[in-house]
Structures are given as C-alpha cells and as structure tokens.
Coordinates of N, CA, C and O in Angstrom, one line a residue:
M16 N -19.4 -21.6 -5.8 CA -18.0 -21.3 -5.8 C -17.2 -22.5 -5.4 O -17.7 -23.3 -4.6
V17 N -16.0 -22.6 -5.9 CA -15.1 -23.7 -5.5 C -13.8 -23.2 -5.0 O -13.2 -22.3 -5.7
V18 N -13.3 -23.7 -3.9 CA -12.0 -23.3 -3.4 C -10.9 -24.0 -4.2 O -11.1 -25.2 -4.5
S19 N -9.9 -23.3 -4.5 CA -8.8 -23.9 -5.3 C -7.5 -23.3 -4.9 O -7.4 -22.2 -4.4
N20 N -6.4 -24.0 -5.1 CA -5.1 -23.5 -5.0 C -4.5 -23.0 -6.3 O -3.3 -22.7 -6.4
R21 N -5.3 -22.9 -7.3 CA -4.9 -22.5 -8.6 C -4.6 -21.0 -8.6 O -5.4 -20.2 -8.2
P22 N -3.3 -20.6 -9.0 CA -3.0 -19.1 -8.9 C -3.7 -18.4 -10.1 O -4.1 -19.0 -11.1
F23 N -3.9 -17.1 -9.9 CA -4.4 -16.3 -11.0 C -3.6 -14.9 -10.9 O -3.2 -14.5 -9.8
D24 N -3.5 -14.3 -12.0 CA -2.7 -13.1 -12.1 C -3.7 -11.9 -12.0 O -4.8 -11.8 -12.6
L25 N -3.2 -10.9 -11.3 CA -3.9 -9.6 -11.2 C -2.9 -8.5 -11.5 O -1.7 -8.6 -11.2
T26 N -3.4 -7.5 -12.2 CA -2.5 -6.3 -12.4 C -2.4 -5.5 -11.1 O -3.2 -5.7 -10.2
L27 N -1.5 -4.6 -11.1 CA -1.4 -3.7 -9.9 C -2.6 -2.9 -9.7 O -3.1 -2.7 -8.6
E28 N -3.3 -2.5 -10.8 CA -4.5 -1.7 -10.7 C -5.6 -2.6 -10.1 O -6.4 -2.1 -9.3
Q29 N -5.7 -3.8 -10.4 CA -6.7 -4.7 -9.8 C -6.4 -5.0 -8.3 O -7.3 -5.1 -7.5
R30 N -5.1 -5.1 -8.0 CA -4.7 -5.3 -6.6 C -5.0 -4.1 -5.7 O -5.4 -4.2 -4.6
D31 N -4.7 -2.9 -6.3 CA -4.9 -1.6 -5.5 C -5.5 -0.6 -6.5 O -4.7 0.2 -7.1
P32 N -6.8 -0.6 -6.7 CA -7.4 0.4 -7.7 C -7.2 1.8 -7.3 O -7.5 2.7 -8.0
T33 N -6.8 2.1 -6.0 CA -6.6 3.5 -5.6 C -5.2 4.0 -6.0 O -4.9 5.2 -5.7
G34 N -4.4 3.2 -6.6 CA -3.1 3.7 -7.0 C -2.1 3.9 -5.9 O -1.0 4.5 -6.1
G35 N -2.3 3.2 -4.8 CA -1.4 3.2 -3.7 C -2.0 3.5 -2.3 O -1.4 3.2 -1.3
A36 N -3.2 4.2 -2.3 CA -3.8 4.5 -1.0 C -4.1 3.2 -0.2 O -4.0 3.2 1.0
Q37 N -4.6 2.2 -0.9 CA -5.0 1.0 -0.2 C -3.7 0.4 0.5 O -3.8 -0.1 1.6
T38 N -2.6 0.4 -0.2 CA -1.4 -0.1 0.4 C -1.0 0.8 1.6 O -0.6 0.2 2.7
L39 N -1.1 2.1 1.5 CA -0.8 3.0 2.6 C -1.7 2.7 3.8 O -1.3 2.7 4.9
F40 N -3.0 2.4 3.5 CA -3.9 2.0 4.6 C -3.5 0.8 5.3 O -3.5 0.7 6.5
A41 N -3.0 -0.2 4.5 CA -2.6 -1.5 5.1 C -1.4 -1.3 6.0 O -1.2 -1.9 7.0
V42 N -0.5 -0.4 5.6 CA 0.8 -0.2 6.3 C 0.6 0.8 7.5 O 1.1 0.6 8.6
F43 N -0.2 1.9 7.2 CA -0.2 3.0 8.2 C -1.6 3.2 8.9 O -1.7 4.1 9.7
G44 N -2.6 2.4 8.5 CA -3.9 2.6 9.0 C -4.0 2.6 10.6 O -4.7 3.4 11.2
M45 N -3.2 1.7 11.2 CA -3.2 1.6 12.6 C -2.2 2.6 13.3 O -2.2 2.6 14.5
K46 N -1.4 3.3 12.5 CA -0.4 4.2 13.0 C -0.9 5.6 13.0 O -0.1 6.5 13.4
I47 N -2.1 5.9 12.5 CA -2.6 7.3 12.5 C -3.5 7.5 13.6 O -4.0 6.5 14.3
Y48 N -3.8 8.7 13.9 CA -4.8 9.0 15.0 C -6.0 9.8 14.5 O -5.8 10.8 13.8
P49 N -7.2 9.3 14.8 CA -7.5 8.0 15.4 C -7.2 6.9 14.4 O -7.3 7.1 13.2
P50 N -6.8 5.7 14.9 CA -6.4 4.6 14.0 C -7.7 4.2 13.2 O -8.8 4.3 13.6
V51 N -7.4 3.7 12.0 CA -8.5 3.1 11.2 C -8.2 1.7 11.1 O -7.3 1.2 10.4
W52 N -9.0 0.9 11.7 CA -8.8 -0.6 11.8 C -9.3 -1.3 10.6 O -8.7 -2.2 10.1
L53 N -10.5 -0.9 10.2 CA -11.2 -1.5 9.0 C -11.7 -0.5 8.1 O -12.0 0.6 8.5
W54 N -11.8 -0.8 6.8 CA -12.4 0.1 5.9 C -13.4 -0.7 5.0 O -13.0 -1.8 4.5
N55 N -14.5 -0.2 4.7 CA -15.5 -0.8 3.8 C -14.9 -0.7 2.4 O -14.8 0.3 1.9
S56 N -14.6 -1.9 1.8 CA -14.0 -1.9 0.5 C -14.9 -1.4 -0.6 O -14.4 -1.1 -1.7
D57 N -16.2 -1.2 -0.3 CA -17.1 -0.6 -1.3 C -17.0 0.9 -1.3 O -17.6 1.5 -2.2
C58 N -16.4 1.5 -0.3 CA -16.3 2.9 -0.2 C -14.9 3.4 -0.5 O -13.9 2.8 -0.3
T59 N -14.8 4.6 -1.2 CA -13.5 5.2 -1.5 C -13.0 5.8 -0.2 O -13.7 6.1 0.7
F60 N -11.7 6.0 -0.2 CA -11.1 6.7 1.0 C -11.4 8.2 0.8 O -11.3 8.7 -0.2
D61 N -11.8 8.8 2.0 CA -12.1 10.2 1.9 C -10.8 11.0 2.0 O -9.7 10.5 2.4
R62 N -10.8 12.3 1.6 CA -9.6 13.1 1.5 C -8.9 13.2 2.9 O -7.7 13.2 3.0
E63 N -9.7 13.3 4.0 CA -9.1 13.4 5.3 C -8.3 12.2 5.6 O -7.1 12.3 6.1
T64 N -8.8 11.0 5.4 CA -8.1 9.7 5.6 C -6.9 9.6 4.8 O -5.8 9.3 5.3
I65 N -7.0 10.0 3.5 CA -5.8 10.0 2.6 C -4.7 10.9 3.1 O -3.6 10.5 3.2
S66 N -5.1 12.1 3.5 CA -4.2 13.1 4.1 C -3.5 12.5 5.3 O -2.2 12.7 5.4
R67 N -4.2 11.9 6.2 CA -3.6 11.3 7.4 C -2.6 10.2 7.1 O -1.6 10.1 7.7
L68 N -3.0 9.4 6.1 CA -2.1 8.2 5.7 C -0.9 8.8 5.0 O 0.2 8.3 5.3
V69 N -1.0 9.8 4.2 CA 0.2 10.3 3.5 C 1.1 11.0 4.5 O 2.3 10.9 4.4
D70 N 0.5 11.7 5.5 CA 1.3 12.4 6.5 C 2.1 11.3 7.3 O 3.3 11.5 7.6
A71 N 1.4 10.2 7.6 CA 2.1 9.1 8.3 C 3.3 8.6 7.5 O 4.4 8.3 8.0
A72 N 3.0 8.4 6.2 CA 4.0 7.9 5.3 C 5.2 8.8 5.2 O 6.4 8.4 5.2
N73 N 4.9 10.1 5.1 CA 6.0 11.1 5.1 C 6.8 11.1 6.4 O 8.0 11.3 6.3
R74 N 6.1 11.0 7.5 CA 6.9 10.9 8.8 C 7.8 9.7 8.8 O 8.9 9.7 9.4
D75 N 7.4 8.6 8.1 CA 8.2 7.4 8.0 C 9.2 7.5 6.9 O 9.9 6.5 6.6
D76 N 9.3 8.6 6.1 CA 10.1 8.7 5.0 C 9.9 7.6 4.0 O 10.8 7.0 3.4
W77 N 8.6 7.4 3.7 CA 8.2 6.3 2.8 C 8.7 6.4 1.4 O 9.0 5.3 0.8
T78 N 8.9 7.6 0.9 CA 9.4 7.7 -0.5 C 10.8 7.3 -0.6 O 11.3 7.1 -1.8
K79 N 11.5 7.0 0.4 CA 12.9 6.4 0.3 C 12.9 5.1 -0.5 O 13.9 4.7 -1.0
I80 N 11.7 4.5 -0.5 CA 11.5 3.2 -1.2 C 11.9 3.4 -2.7 O 12.5 2.5 -3.3
L81 N 11.6 4.6 -3.2 CA 11.9 4.8 -4.6 C 13.4 4.8 -5.0 O 13.7 4.6 -6.1
D82 N 14.2 5.0 -4.0 CA 15.7 4.9 -4.2 C 16.3 3.6 -3.8 O 17.5 3.5 -3.9
M83 N 15.5 2.6 -3.4 CA 16.0 1.3 -3.0 C 15.9 0.3 -4.1 O 15.0 0.4 -5.0
T84 N 16.8 -0.7 -4.1 CA 16.6 -1.8 -5.0 C 15.5 -2.7 -4.5 O 15.1 -2.6 -3.3
D85 N 15.1 -3.6 -5.4 CA 14.0 -4.6 -5.0 C 14.5 -5.4 -3.8 O 13.7 -5.7 -2.9
E86 N 15.7 -5.8 -3.8 CA 16.3 -6.6 -2.7 C 16.3 -5.8 -1.4 O 16.0 -6.4 -0.4
E87 N 16.7 -4.6 -1.5 CA 16.7 -3.7 -0.3 C 15.3 -3.6 0.3 O 15.0 -3.6 1.5
I88 N 14.3 -3.4 -0.6 CA 12.9 -3.3 -0.2 C 12.4 -4.6 0.5 O 11.8 -4.5 1.6
L89 N 12.8 -5.7 -0.1 CA 12.4 -7.0 0.5 C 13.0 -7.1 1.9 O 12.4 -7.5 2.9
R90 N 14.3 -6.9 2.0 CA 15.0 -7.0 3.3 C 14.5 -6.1 4.4 O 14.5 -6.4 5.5
T91 N 14.1 -4.9 3.9 CA 13.7 -3.8 4.9 C 12.2 -4.0 5.3 O 11.9 -3.8 6.5
Y92 N 11.3 -4.4 4.4 CA 9.9 -4.3 4.7 C 9.2 -5.7 4.8 O 8.0 -5.7 5.1
S93 N 9.9 -6.7 4.5 CA 9.3 -8.1 4.6 C 9.9 -8.9 5.7 O 11.1 -8.9 5.9
S94 N 9.0 -9.5 6.5 CA 9.5 -10.4 7.5 C 10.0 -11.7 7.0 O 10.7 -12.5 7.6
T95 N 9.5 -12.0 5.8 CA 9.9 -13.3 5.1 C 10.3 -13.0 3.6 O 9.6 -13.5 2.7
P96 N 11.4 -12.3 3.4 CA 11.7 -11.9 2.0 C 11.9 -13.1 1.1 O 11.5 -13.0 -0.1
Q97 N 12.3 -14.2 1.5 CA 12.5 -15.4 0.6 C 11.2 -16.0 0.2 O 11.2 -16.7 -0.8
W98 N 10.1 -15.7 0.9 CA 8.8 -16.3 0.6 C 7.8 -15.2 0.1 O 6.6 -15.5 0.0
E99 N 8.3 -14.0 -0.1 CA 7.3 -12.9 -0.5 C 6.7 -13.1 -1.8 O 7.2 -13.7 -2.7
V100 N 5.4 -12.6 -1.9 CA 4.7 -12.7 -3.2 C 5.4 -11.9 -4.2 O 6.0 -10.9 -3.9
P101 N 5.3 -12.2 -5.5 CA 6.0 -11.5 -6.6 C 5.6 -10.0 -6.7 O 6.4 -9.2 -7.1
W102 N 4.4 -9.7 -6.3 CA 3.9 -8.3 -6.4 C 4.2 -7.4 -5.2 O 3.9 -6.2 -5.2
F103 N 4.8 -7.9 -4.2 CA 5.1 -7.2 -3.0 C 5.9 -5.9 -3.2 O 5.4 -4.8 -2.8
V104 N 7.0 -6.0 -3.9 CA 7.8 -4.8 -4.1 C 7.1 -3.8 -5.0 O 7.1 -2.6 -4.7
A105 N 6.4 -4.2 -6.0 CA 5.7 -3.3 -6.9 C 4.6 -2.5 -6.2 O 4.5 -1.3 -6.5
T106 N 3.9 -3.2 -5.3 CA 2.9 -2.4 -4.6 C 3.4 -1.4 -3.6 O 2.9 -0.3 -3.5
L107 N 4.6 -1.7 -3.0 CA 5.2 -0.7 -2.1 C 5.7 0.4 -2.9 O 5.6 1.6 -2.5
K108 N 6.3 0.2 -4.1 CA 6.8 1.3 -4.9 C 5.6 2.1 -5.4 O 5.8 3.4 -5.4
E109 N 4.5 1.5 -5.7 CA 3.4 2.3 -6.2 C 2.9 3.2 -5.1 O 2.5 4.3 -5.3
S110 N 2.8 2.7 -3.9 CA 2.4 3.5 -2.7 C 3.4 4.7 -2.5 O 3.0 5.8 -2.1
A111 N 4.7 4.4 -2.7 CA 5.6 5.5 -2.5 C 5.5 6.5 -3.6 O 5.6 7.7 -3.3
H112 N 5.2 6.1 -4.8 CA 4.9 7.1 -5.9 C 3.6 7.9 -5.5 O 3.6 9.1 -5.8
F113 N 2.6 7.2 -4.9 CA 1.4 7.9 -4.5 C 1.7 9.0 -3.6 O 1.2 10.2 -3.7
V114 N 2.6 8.8 -2.6 CA 3.0 9.8 -1.6 C 3.8 10.9 -2.3 O 3.6 12.1 -2.2
A115 N 4.8 10.5 -3.2 CA 5.7 11.4 -3.8 C 4.9 12.3 -4.8 O 5.3 13.5 -4.9
D116 N 3.9 11.8 -5.5 CA 3.1 12.6 -6.4 C 2.1 13.4 -5.8 O 1.3 14.0 -6.5
G117 N 2.0 13.4 -4.5 CA 1.0 14.2 -3.8 C -0.4 13.6 -4.0 O -1.3 14.4 -3.9
N118 N -0.5 12.4 -4.2 CA -1.7 11.6 -4.4 C -2.7 12.3 -5.3 O -3.9 12.2 -5.2
R119 N -2.2 13.0 -6.3 CA -3.1 13.7 -7.2 C -3.9 12.8 -8.1 O -4.9 13.2 -8.6
K120 N -3.4 11.6 -8.3 CA -4.1 10.7 -9.2 C -5.3 10.1 -8.5 O -6.2 9.5 -9.2
Y121 N -5.4 10.2 -7.2 CA -6.5 9.6 -6.5 C -7.7 10.5 -6.5 O -7.7 11.6 -6.2
D122 N -8.9 10.0 -7.0 CA -10.1 10.8 -7.1 C -11.1 10.3 -6.1 O -12.0 9.5 -6.5
A123 N -11.0 10.7 -4.9 CA -12.0 10.3 -3.9 C -13.3 11.0 -4.1 O -13.3 12.1 -4.5
S124 N -14.4 10.3 -4.0 CA -15.7 10.9 -4.2 C -16.3 11.4 -2.9 O -16.0 11.0 -1.9

C-alpha cells in the first residue's frame, strides 16, 4: 500500500452502508446509556443499539435537519463550516431520514 493525498469519491452508501445508523452512532454513541465508545465495523448494529441511537436522536430533535438549508446545517453542526467536507450535509440529512423513516430500511442481522 502507498499513502497518498489523492482524493477519491465515495457514494453515500459507501460512506455509510447502514443508511444513516453509522452517522447516528458517530453523533450519539457516547450520549446513550450505556455509552458505546467503539463498534466493530465488521458487525452490523443490533436492534437494541439502533433503538437507543434513534431515541437519542429523537430527544435531540434530529429530524429538524430535514427542514434546514445546507448552510443552516453547516452553521449548526460543524465547528468549521468553511472547511467542511463536501459530503457532511448529505450524511447528516441521510441520518435524519433514517430517524424519520423509523429506520425501516436498516436490516440488522
């Protein structure tokens, strides 16, 4: 393998194959009880963890993201909006849809 600064494109599905659960884990994993600090990326999220993450997102009114402009999302959720990665807003919106849709699309094994 060779380290490079060459950029490469990934789709939203490649970034978060869970359809939003992975993003919820990144945002709310340490805010649930008991907190989930790390997750084995080879394992799917179990229903209990998904439920706890969605509950935390609902307590934080996470779906309000769906009514915000991209600029509002950047200003509200990024500490460095002027330097944010291009896919930041899209992944947050996807996770908000995951919560709003009742996470029905996620098929935990």
